[in-house]
Amino acid sequence: MLAHFKARYFRPLPTCTQCVIRDYSPCRGVPTALLNRLQRLRNKPLTLQPKTHLYRQGGTHGQFYLLYDGWIMLYKTLRTGKRHILRYALPGDVISFQSDLHAPMTHAAQSLTPSLVCSFSRRSLMEIFESIPQFTTQLALLFAHYYEEQTATFHCNAQQSIAFFFLKFYERLKSQEHQAETLFLPITQEDIADTLGLTPVHVNRTLRILAKQGILEFQHQQLKINNLSALYELAGRPNKTSSSFLCTV
Amino acid sequence: MLAHFKARYFRPLPTCTQCVIRDYSPCRGVPTALLNRLQRLRNKPLTLQPKTHLYRQGGTHGQFYLLYDGWIMLYKTLRTGKRHILRYALPGDVISFQSDLHAPMTHAAQSLTPSLVCSFSRRSLMEIFESIPQFTTQLALLFAHYYEEQTATFHCNAQQSIAFFFLKFYERLKSQEHQAETLFLPITQEDIADTLGLTPVHVNRTLRILAKQGILEFQHQQLKINNLSALYELAGRPNKTSSSFLCTV
DNA sequence: CGGGGTCTTGAAGAGACTCAAAGAAAGTGG
DNA sequence: CCACTTTCTTTGAGTCTCTTCAAGACCCCG
């Protein structure tokens, strides 16, 4: 299965147009000439088996990653032992950037599928920051977006949170899988619970309600949306079809 | 009262050392020569009376602000009519930066005290992004910090959330008010509720419990911390005295 | 065929919410 | 300076969402 990924081993970095989920990539809007410079700074790409840690919480490694292919989950283990899933990285996403670059990692990164990542040394990252302002600007916009998104399920109940959760994946993946009858999400109900701060039991009950209401079904890692406008309504988002949300400067 | 602020009218922009709450400022780590360039790009500073809107949700103005003096609250009105307070800007903070610079403002900004802000046009902001990479890098780190902070009260109960809420102010203000018997916070219990997603009634009950436990008292906009280590414990943070959390690149 | 991970369902309990009302503090105008 | 209004705080009683604990069903994989 990894052969598929190894075939891409020597390909260039994903550019704005190559990268499937490009709305979330700091490479968005960076001119090709500068992307080529970015490419020269990268280390040897890494292939990851599913359920493999790219790095662990508390570790110090000073690497910076761009996800080329696959799904990678970023999560944090709380002092109570509970797991908080921060976000799911898809191709084009940036991984391991945190507010204190010199501190130990505040979270861990684990692959959900076979994955391919490019790493950069800290020195390379500094050089990128200095010499590719478009990249840095997009990174700031990207984290502003993560911040805004994190506040979106404020004061929502379980149904609304779960609706919002699935809708995000729908919007990130719909451009890719064209006749999107069903979407593949390599996650479990427990993952959903740990992302939204609910219990697996309550996620399960809520999913059953959503299915009975004819809004969506999520079984065997397949998401099937049966009533998109009801889903938008529940998530409290305008059902507009504009594709991008991060601005190009 | 505004005379005090008008006296500062023609002073230079706050630099890293001048600015009281410098950990949160994107000016942190920016060389003086570049700060001077920043200063030449700013528009005429604005003074704000308390409870005045700097901008409103849905407005389009294309300005970018640095807070020079005072308290400014950033909040968002949800479709249910409820208010969600995103954060409290203190001197040095950046205001109005959002993930889509061309879209209408996703939130509003309102002063809590008399305030002084410097504004920049969008064109100036673009020039800053291009020419002062240290500023852009700090901005990215800053929003990474906001993002991390937003996830900090994940799966916490009201006591823990409120403990964390006050602790943040304590850490931001302690360097300023030296013999910090009490800290001045120009907010109400309802503001706390709208920040944490609780009801004012429940915030009140929780504050009473915290007071009875001898941890803290918050009355007449005065915060008095009676047991700091218990507060750290409750908030789930290590009680280390290291002063800064944003790294200098 | 057996076992671990995942999903499903029930019953009881805790934390936070709603509604309601009164008391305290702060601001306003005569 | 006092009466009045407004805002903020406090307290009680009942309700609801979500959690906890527990047990069984399903399903994939070795």
Coordinates of C-alpha atoms (C1' of nucleotides) in Angstrom, one line a residue:
Chain A
M1 CA 0.0 0.0 0.0
L2 CA 2.9 2.3 0.7
A3 CA 4.1 1.8 -2.8
H4 CA 1.5 4.3 -4.0
F5 CA 3.1 6.9 -1.7
K6 CA 6.7 5.9 -2.5
A7 CA 5.9 6.5 -6.1
R8 CA 5.5 10.2 -5.2
Y9 CA 8.6 10.3 -3.2
F10 CA 10.6 12.4 -5.6
R11 CA 7.9 14.6 -6.7
P12 CA 8.1 18.3 -6.0
L13 CA 6.3 19.9 -3.1
P14 CA 2.6 20.4 -3.5
T15 CA 2.0 23.8 -5.0
C16 CA -1.2 25.8 -4.7
T17 CA -2.8 24.1 -7.6
Q18 CA -1.4 20.6 -7.1
C19 CA -2.5 20.5 -3.5
V20 CA -5.9 18.9 -3.1
I21 CA -7.0 20.7 0.0
R22 CA -5.3 24.0 -0.7
D23 CA -7.5 26.3 1.3
Y24 CA -5.6 25.2 4.4
S25 CA -2.1 25.4 3.1
P26 CA 0.4 28.2 3.8
C27 CA 1.7 27.6 0.3
R28 CA -1.5 29.2 -1.0
G29 CA -0.7 32.3 -3.0
V30 CA 3.0 31.8 -2.9
P31 CA 4.6 32.4 -6.3
T32 CA 6.0 29.4 -8.0
A33 CA 9.6 30.7 -7.9
L34 CA 9.4 30.9 -4.2
L35 CA 7.8 27.5 -3.9
N36 CA 10.8 26.2 -5.7
R37 CA 13.0 27.8 -3.1
L38 CA 10.9 26.2 -0.4
Q39 CA 11.4 22.9 -2.0
R40 CA 15.1 23.2 -2.0
L41 CA 15.0 23.8 1.8
R42 CA 13.1 20.6 2.6
N43 CA 14.6 17.4 4.0
K44 CA 14.1 13.9 2.7
P45 CA 10.3 13.2 2.7
L46 CA 9.0 10.6 5.3
T47 CA 6.5 7.9 4.7
L48 CA 4.4 6.9 7.6
Q49 CA 2.4 3.7 8.3
P50 CA -1.1 4.2 9.7
K51 CA -1.3 4.9 13.5
T52 CA 2.3 6.0 13.6
H53 CA 3.5 9.0 15.6
L54 CA 5.3 11.7 13.7
Y55 CA 6.2 13.2 17.1
R56 CA 5.0 13.0 20.6
Q57 CA 3.8 15.5 23.2
G58 CA 6.7 16.7 25.3
G59 CA 9.3 15.9 22.7
T60 CA 11.9 18.4 21.4
H61 CA 12.9 18.0 17.8
G62 CA 12.8 21.3 16.1
Q63 CA 11.3 20.0 12.9
F64 CA 8.6 21.6 10.9
Y65 CA 6.3 19.6 8.5
L66 CA 4.2 19.9 5.5
L67 CA 1.7 17.1 4.9
Y68 CA 1.9 15.8 1.3
D69 CA -0.5 12.9 1.4
G70 CA -2.7 11.2 4.0
W71 CA -4.5 12.1 7.2
I72 CA -2.6 13.1 10.4
M73 CA -4.3 13.8 13.7
L74 CA -2.9 16.4 16.1
Y75 CA -3.9 15.7 19.7
K76 CA -3.0 16.6 23.2
T77 CA -3.1 14.4 26.3
L78 CA -4.6 16.3 29.3
R79 CA -3.4 15.8 32.9
T80 CA -6.6 13.9 33.5
G81 CA -5.5 11.4 31.0
K82 CA -8.1 12.4 28.5
R83 CA -7.3 13.0 24.9
H84 CA -8.1 16.2 23.1
I85 CA -7.9 16.1 19.3
L86 CA -7.0 19.5 18.1
R87 CA -7.4 19.1 14.4
Y88 CA -7.1 16.7 11.5
A89 CA -4.3 17.6 9.0
L90 CA -5.0 16.9 5.3
P91 CA -2.7 17.2 2.3
G92 CA -1.2 20.7 2.2
D93 CA -1.6 21.3 5.9
V94 CA 1.2 22.6 8.1
I95 CA 2.1 20.4 11.1
S96 CA 4.0 21.1 14.3
F97 CA 4.0 24.9 14.3
Q98 CA 3.2 26.2 17.8
S99 CA 3.5 29.4 19.6
D100 CA 6.7 28.6 21.3
L101 CA 9.1 27.1 18.8
H102 CA 11.8 26.3 21.3
A103 CA 9.5 24.6 23.9
P104 CA 8.7 20.9 24.0
M105 CA 5.9 20.0 21.7
T106 CA 2.5 20.8 23.3
H107 CA 0.8 18.1 21.3
A108 CA 1.4 14.9 19.4
A109 CA 0.9 14.0 15.7
Q110 CA -0.3 10.6 14.7
S111 CA -1.1 9.3 11.2
L112 CA -4.6 7.9 10.6
T113 CA -3.8 6.6 7.1
P114 CA -0.5 5.9 5.2
S115 CA 1.0 9.4 4.9
L116 CA 3.8 11.3 3.3
V117 CA 5.3 14.4 4.9
C118 CA 8.1 16.8 4.1
S119 CA 10.2 18.1 7.0
F120 CA 12.2 21.3 7.4
S121 CA 14.8 22.0 10.0
R122 CA 14.3 25.0 12.3
R123 CA 17.0 26.9 10.4
S124 CA 15.2 26.3 7.1
L125 CA 12.0 27.5 8.7
M126 CA 13.7 30.7 9.9
E127 CA 15.0 31.2 6.4
I128 CA 11.5 30.7 4.9
F129 CA 10.1 33.3 7.4
E130 CA 12.8 35.8 6.4
S131 CA 12.7 35.3 2.6
I132 CA 9.2 34.2 1.7
P133 CA 6.8 36.8 3.3
Q134 CA 3.9 35.4 1.4
F135 CA 4.3 32.1 3.2
T136 CA 4.5 33.7 6.6
T137 CA 1.5 35.9 5.9
Q138 CA -0.5 32.8 4.9
L139 CA 0.6 31.0 8.0
A140 CA -0.6 33.9 10.2
L141 CA -4.0 33.9 8.3
L142 CA -4.2 30.1 8.7
F143 CA -3.8 30.3 12.4
A144 CA -6.2 33.1 12.6
H145 CA -8.6 30.8 10.8
Y146 CA -7.9 27.9 13.2
Y147 CA -8.6 30.3 16.1
E148 CA -11.9 31.5 14.6
E149 CA -12.9 27.9 13.8
Q150 CA -12.2 26.9 17.4
T151 CA -14.6 29.5 18.6
A152 CA -17.3 28.4 16.2
T153 CA -19.0 25.7 18.3
F154 CA -19.2 28.1 21.3
H155 CA -22.3 27.5 23.3
C156 CA -23.6 24.7 21.0
N157 CA -25.2 21.5 22.0
A158 CA -24.0 18.1 20.8
Q159 CA -26.2 18.0 17.7
Q160 CA -24.9 21.4 16.5
S161 CA -21.3 20.6 17.3
I162 CA -21.4 17.3 15.4
A163 CA -23.2 19.0 12.5
F164 CA -20.4 21.6 12.3
F165 CA -17.7 18.9 12.6
F166 CA -19.0 16.9 9.6
L167 CA -19.7 20.0 7.6
K168 CA -16.1 21.1 7.8
F169 CA -15.0 17.8 6.4
Y170 CA -17.6 18.0 3.7
E171 CA -16.3 21.4 2.7
R172 CA -12.7 20.4 2.7
L173 CA -13.2 17.2 0.8
K174 CA -16.1 18.0 -1.6
S175 CA -13.8 19.6 -4.2
Q176 CA -11.8 16.4 -4.3
E177 CA -14.4 13.6 -4.4
H178 CA -16.6 14.8 -7.1
Q179 CA -19.8 12.7 -7.1
A180 CA -19.6 12.8 -3.3
E181 CA -22.3 10.3 -2.4
T182 CA -20.3 9.3 0.6
L183 CA -17.1 10.7 2.1
F184 CA -14.4 8.5 3.7
L185 CA -13.3 9.7 7.1
P186 CA -10.7 7.5 8.8
I187 CA -12.1 8.2 12.3
T188 CA -14.2 6.6 15.0
Q189 CA -17.0 7.9 17.2
E190 CA -14.5 8.1 20.0
D191 CA -12.4 10.4 17.9
I192 CA -15.4 12.7 17.3
A193 CA -16.0 12.7 21.1
D194 CA -12.4 13.6 21.9
T195 CA -12.5 16.4 19.3
L196 CA -15.7 18.0 20.6
G197 CA -15.3 17.3 24.3
L198 CA -18.2 14.9 24.5
T199 CA -18.4 11.3 25.6
P200 CA -18.5 8.5 23.0
V201 CA -21.8 7.4 24.5
H202 CA -23.4 10.8 23.8
V203 CA -21.9 11.1 20.4
N204 CA -23.4 7.7 19.6
R205 CA -26.8 8.7 20.8
T206 CA -26.6 12.0 18.9
L207 CA -25.6 10.3 15.7
R208 CA -28.6 8.0 15.9
I209 CA -30.9 11.0 16.3
L210 CA -29.3 12.8 13.3
A211 CA -29.8 9.6 11.3
K212 CA -33.4 9.2 12.4
Q213 CA -34.0 12.8 11.4
G214 CA -32.7 12.0 7.9
I215 CA -29.8 14.5 8.1
L216 CA -26.7 12.3 7.9
E217 CA -25.4 8.8 8.5
F218 CA -21.9 7.9 9.6
Q219 CA -21.1 4.2 9.6
H220 CA -18.0 2.2 8.8
Q221 CA -16.0 5.4 8.3
Q222 CA -18.4 6.5 5.6
L223 CA -20.2 9.8 5.9
K224 CA -23.4 10.1 4.0
I225 CA -25.1 13.5 4.0
N226 CA -28.8 13.1 3.3
N227 CA -30.0 16.6 3.9
L228 CA -27.3 19.2 3.3
S229 CA -29.3 22.3 3.9
A230 CA -30.6 20.9 7.2
L231 CA -27.0 20.2 8.1
Y232 CA -26.0 23.8 7.3
E233 CA -29.0 25.1 9.3
L234 CA -28.1 22.9 12.3
A235 CA -24.5 24.0 12.2
G236 CA -25.6 27.6 12.0
R237 CA -23.6 28.4 8.8
P238 CA -24.9 30.2 5.7
N239 CA -25.3 27.6 2.9
K240 CA -23.4 29.6 0.4
T241 CA -21.4 27.9 -2.3
S242 CA -18.3 30.2 -2.2
S243 CA -15.4 27.8 -2.2
S244 CA -12.7 29.6 -0.3
F245 CA -12.5 31.3 3.0
L246 CA -8.9 32.2 3.4
C247 CA -8.1 35.4 1.5
T248 CA -5.2 35.7 -0.9
V249 CA -3.3 38.8 0.1
Chain B
M1 CA -9.6 61.7 32.0
L2 CA -8.7 61.6 28.3
A3 CA -6.1 64.2 28.9
H4 CA -3.9 61.5 30.2
F5 CA -4.2 59.7 26.9
K6 CA -4.0 62.8 24.7
A7 CA -0.7 63.6 26.4
R8 CA 0.7 60.5 24.7
Y9 CA -0.8 61.4 21.4
F10 CA 2.4 62.1 19.6
R11 CA 4.6 59.6 21.2
P12 CA 6.1 56.9 19.1
L13 CA 4.6 53.5 18.7
P14 CA 5.0 51.2 21.7
T15 CA 8.2 49.2 21.3
C16 CA 9.0 45.9 22.8
T17 CA 10.3 47.5 26.0
Q18 CA 7.9 50.4 26.2
C19 CA 4.8 48.3 25.8
V20 CA 3.5 47.0 29.1
I21 CA 2.0 43.8 28.0
R22 CA 4.6 42.9 25.5
D23 CA 4.2 39.2 25.4
Y24 CA 1.1 39.6 23.3
S25 CA 2.4 42.1 20.8
P26 CA 3.5 41.3 17.3
C27 CA 6.1 44.1 17.8
R28 CA 8.0 41.8 20.1
G29 CA 11.4 41.1 18.8
V30 CA 11.1 43.5 15.9
P31 CA 14.3 45.6 15.6
T32 CA 14.0 49.3 16.4
A33 CA 14.9 50.4 12.9
L34 CA 11.9 48.4 11.6
L35 CA 9.6 49.6 14.4
N36 CA 10.4 53.1 13.2
R37 CA 9.4 52.2 9.7
L38 CA 6.2 50.7 11.2
Q39 CA 5.6 54.0 12.9
R40 CA 5.8 56.0 9.7
L41 CA 3.1 53.8 8.2
R42 CA 0.5 54.4 10.9
N43 CA -2.4 56.8 10.6
K44 CA -3.4 59.4 13.1
P45 CA -4.0 57.7 16.5
L46 CA -7.6 57.5 17.8
T47 CA -8.8 58.1 21.3
L48 CA -11.9 56.2 22.4
Q49 CA -14.3 56.9 25.2
P50 CA -15.3 53.9 27.3
K51 CA -18.0 51.6 25.8
T52 CA -17.3 52.9 22.3
H53 CA -17.2 50.6 19.2
L54 CA -14.0 50.7 17.2
Y55 CA -15.7 48.7 14.6
R56 CA -18.8 46.5 14.4
Q57 CA -19.5 43.0 13.2
G58 CA -20.4 42.9 9.5
G59 CA -18.6 46.2 8.8
T60 CA -16.1 46.6 6.1
H61 CA -13.3 49.1 6.7
G62 CA -10.0 47.5 5.9
Q63 CA -8.2 49.0 8.9
F64 CA -5.7 47.3 11.1
Y65 CA -5.1 48.4 14.7
L66 CA -2.5 48.3 17.4
L67 CA -3.7 49.1 20.9
Y68 CA -1.6 51.7 22.6
D69 CA -3.5 52.2 25.8
G70 CA -6.7 50.9 27.5
W71 CA -8.8 47.8 27.4
I72 CA -10.7 46.7 24.2
M73 CA -13.0 43.7 24.1
L74 CA -13.4 41.7 20.9
Y75 CA -16.8 39.9 20.7
K76 CA -19.1 38.3 18.2
T77 CA -22.9 38.2 18.2
L78 CA -24.2 34.8 17.5
R79 CA -27.4 34.1 15.5
T80 CA -29.2 33.2 18.7
G81 CA -28.5 36.8 19.9
K82 CA -26.0 35.6 22.5
R83 CA -22.7 37.4 22.8
H84 CA -19.4 35.6 22.6
I85 CA -16.4 37.5 23.9
L86 CA -13.4 36.3 22.0
R87 CA -10.6 38.1 23.9
Y88 CA -9.6 41.2 25.8
A89 CA -7.0 43.3 24.1
L90 CA -4.4 45.1 26.3
P91 CA -1.7 47.6 25.3
G92 CA 0.5 46.2 22.6
D93 CA -2.2 43.9 21.2
V94 CA -3.2 43.6 17.6
I95 CA -6.9 44.2 16.8
S96 CA -9.0 43.4 13.7
F97 CA -6.7 40.9 12.1
Q98 CA -8.9 38.0 10.8
S99 CA -8.5 35.0 8.4
D100 CA -10.2 36.8 5.6
L101 CA -9.0 40.3 5.3
H102 CA -11.4 41.2 2.5
A103 CA -14.5 39.9 4.1
P104 CA -16.8 41.9 6.5
M105 CA -15.6 41.9 10.1
T106 CA -16.5 38.6 11.8
H107 CA -16.5 40.3 15.2
A108 CA -16.8 43.7 16.9
A109 CA -14.4 45.7 19.0
Q110 CA -15.6 47.8 21.9
S111 CA -13.6 49.8 24.5
L112 CA -14.0 49.0 28.1
T113 CA -11.9 51.9 29.3
P114 CA -10.7 55.1 27.7
S115 CA -8.4 53.8 25.0
L116 CA -5.8 54.9 22.4
V117 CA -5.2 53.0 19.2
C118 CA -3.1 53.4 16.1
S119 CA -4.6 52.4 12.8
F120 CA -3.0 51.2 9.6
S121 CA -4.5 51.1 6.1
R122 CA -4.7 47.7 4.4
R123 CA -2.1 48.9 2.0
S124 CA 0.2 49.7 4.9
L125 CA -0.5 46.3 6.4
M126 CA 0.5 44.6 3.1
E127 CA 3.7 46.7 3.1
I128 CA 4.4 45.6 6.6
F129 CA 3.9 42.0 5.7
E130 CA 6.3 42.3 2.8
S131 CA 9.0 44.3 4.4
I132 CA 9.0 43.4 8.1
P133 CA 9.2 39.6 8.3
Q134 CA 9.8 39.7 12.0
F135 CA 6.4 41.3 12.5
T136 CA 4.6 38.8 10.3
T137 CA 6.3 35.9 12.1
Q138 CA 5.3 37.2 15.5
L139 CA 1.8 37.6 14.2
A140 CA 1.7 34.0 13.2
L141 CA 3.1 32.9 16.6
L142 CA 0.6 35.2 18.3
F143 CA -2.4 33.6 16.6
A144 CA -0.9 30.1 17.2
H145 CA -0.9 31.2 20.8
Y146 CA -4.6 32.4 20.7
Y147 CA -5.5 29.1 19.1
E148 CA -3.7 27.1 21.8
E149 CA -5.2 29.2 24.5
Q150 CA -8.7 28.7 23.1
T151 CA -8.3 24.9 23.5
A152 CA -7.0 25.2 27.1
T153 CA -10.4 25.1 28.8
F154 CA -11.4 22.0 26.9
H155 CA -13.5 19.6 29.0
C156 CA -13.2 21.8 32.1
N157 CA -16.0 22.6 34.5
A158 CA -17.0 26.1 35.5
Q159 CA -14.5 26.4 38.4
Q160 CA -11.6 25.4 36.3
S161 CA -12.6 27.7 33.4
I162 CA -12.9 30.6 35.7
A163 CA -9.7 29.8 37.4
F164 CA -7.9 29.8 34.1
F165 CA -9.7 33.0 33.0
F166 CA -8.4 35.0 36.0
L167 CA -5.0 33.4 35.9
K168 CA -4.4 34.7 32.4
F169 CA -5.2 38.2 33.5
Y170 CA -2.9 37.8 36.6
E171 CA 0.0 36.7 34.3
R172 CA -0.6 39.5 31.8
L173 CA -0.9 42.2 34.5
K174 CA 1.4 41.1 37.3
S175 CA 4.5 42.5 35.6
Q176 CA 2.8 45.9 35.6
E177 CA 1.1 46.3 38.9
H178 CA 4.0 45.5 41.2
Q179 CA 2.6 45.0 44.7
A180 CA -0.4 43.3 43.2
E181 CA -2.7 43.0 46.1
T182 CA -5.6 43.5 43.8
L183 CA -5.9 43.7 40.1
F184 CA -8.3 46.0 38.3
L185 CA -10.4 44.3 35.6
P186 CA -13.0 46.5 34.0
I187 CA -15.5 43.6 33.4
T188 CA -18.7 42.2 34.9
Q189 CA -19.8 38.7 35.8
E190 CA -21.8 38.7 32.7
D191 CA -18.7 39.4 30.6
I192 CA -17.0 36.4 32.3
A193 CA -20.1 34.3 31.4
D194 CA -20.0 35.4 27.8
T195 CA -16.3 34.7 27.5
L196 CA -16.5 31.1 28.9
G197 CA -19.9 30.1 27.6
L198 CA -21.6 30.0 31.0
T199 CA -24.7 31.8 32.3
P200 CA -24.2 34.8 34.6
V201 CA -26.1 32.9 37.3
H202 CA -23.7 30.0 37.2
V203 CA -20.7 32.3 37.2
N204 CA -22.0 34.0 40.2
R205 CA -22.5 30.8 42.1
T206 CA -19.1 29.6 41.1
L207 CA -17.4 32.8 42.2
R208 CA -19.1 32.4 45.6
I209 CA -17.7 28.9 45.9
L210 CA -14.2 30.1 45.0
A211 CA -14.4 32.9 47.5
K212 CA -15.6 30.5 50.3
Q213 CA -12.7 28.2 49.4
G214 CA -10.3 31.1 50.0
I215 CA -9.0 31.0 46.5
L216 CA -10.0 34.4 45.1
E217 CA -12.5 37.2 45.4
F218 CA -13.8 39.3 42.6
Q219 CA -15.9 42.3 43.6
H220 CA -16.3 45.8 42.3
Q221 CA -14.0 45.0 39.4
Q222 CA -11.2 44.2 41.8
L223 CA -9.6 40.8 41.6
K224 CA -8.0 39.6 44.8
I225 CA -6.1 36.3 44.6
N226 CA -5.9 34.7 48.1
N227 CA -4.3 31.4 47.2
L228 CA -2.3 31.5 44.0
S229 CA -1.0 28.0 44.1
A230 CA -4.5 26.6 44.6
L231 CA -5.5 28.8 41.6
Y232 CA -2.8 27.3 39.4
E233 CA -3.7 23.9 40.6
L234 CA -7.4 24.4 39.7
A235 CA -6.5 25.8 36.3
G236 CA -4.3 22.9 35.6
R237 CA -1.2 24.9 34.9
P238 CA 2.3 24.5 36.2
N239 CA 3.1 27.2 38.7
K240 CA 6.4 28.2 37.2
T241 CA 7.5 31.7 37.3
S242 CA 9.0 31.9 33.8
S243 CA 7.7 35.2 32.4
S244 CA 7.3 34.8 28.7
F245 CA 5.6 32.1 26.6
L246 CA 6.0 33.5 23.1
C247 CA 9.4 32.7 21.7
T248 CA 11.6 35.2 20.1
V249 CA 12.6 33.8 16.7
Chain C
dC1 C1' -13.5 -19.7 16.2
dG2 C1' -12.1 -16.5 19.6
dG3 C1' -10.7 -11.8 21.0
dG4 C1' -10.1 -6.8 20.7
dG5 C1' -11.9 -2.8 19.1
dT6 C1' -16.1 -0.4 18.1
dC7 C1' -20.9 0.5 18.4
dT8 C1' -25.4 0.4 20.9
dT9 C1' -28.6 0.8 24.6
dG10 C1' -30.4 1.4 29.5
dA11 C1' -30.7 3.6 34.1
dA12 C1' -29.1 6.8 37.4
dG13 C1' -26.6 11.0 38.6
dA14 C1' -24.1 15.6 38.3
dG15 C1' -23.3 20.0 36.4
dA16 C1' -25.2 23.8 34.1
dC17 C1' -29.4 26.1 32.5
dT18 C1' -34.0 28.6 32.9
dC19 C1' -37.2 31.3 35.1
dA20 C1' -38.1 34.3 38.7
dA21 C1' -37.4 37.7 42.1
dA22 C1' -35.1 40.5 45.3
dG23 C1' -31.0 43.0 47.1
dA24 C1' -26.9 46.0 46.3
dA25 C1' -24.2 49.2 43.8
dA26 C1' -23.5 52.8 40.5
dG27 C1' -25.1 56.3 37.6
dT28 C1' -28.5 60.3 36.6
dG29 C1' -31.1 64.3 37.1
dG30 C1' -33.5 67.7 39.7
Chain D
dC1 C1' -27.7 65.9 48.3
dC2 C1' -31.4 62.9 47.7
dA3 C1' -34.8 60.3 44.9
dC4 C1' -34.9 57.7 41.0
dT5 C1' -33.4 54.6 37.4
dT6 C1' -30.4 51.3 35.7
dT7 C1' -27.1 47.9 36.0
dC8 C1' -25.1 44.3 38.4
dT9 C1' -25.2 40.7 41.9
dT10 C1' -27.3 37.2 44.7
dT11 C1' -30.3 33.3 45.8
dG12 C1' -34.0 29.6 45.2
dA13 C1' -36.5 25.9 42.7
dG14 C1' -37.2 23.0 38.9
dT15 C1' -35.5 21.2 34.4
dC16 C1' -32.5 19.5 30.8
dT17 C1' -28.3 18.1 28.6
dC18 C1' -24.6 15.4 29.1
dT19 C1' -22.0 12.0 32.0
dT20 C1' -21.1 7.8 34.3
dC21 C1' -21.4 3.1 34.9
dA22 C1' -22.7 -1.2 33.0
dA23 C1' -23.7 -4.7 29.8
dG24 C1' -24.5 -6.6 25.5
dA25 C1' -24.1 -6.7 20.2
dC26 C1' -21.5 -6.2 16.2
dC27 C1' -17.5 -6.8 13.3
dC28 C1' -13.1 -7.3 11.5
dC29 C1' -8.8 -9.9 11.8
dG30 C1' -5.6 -13.4 13.1

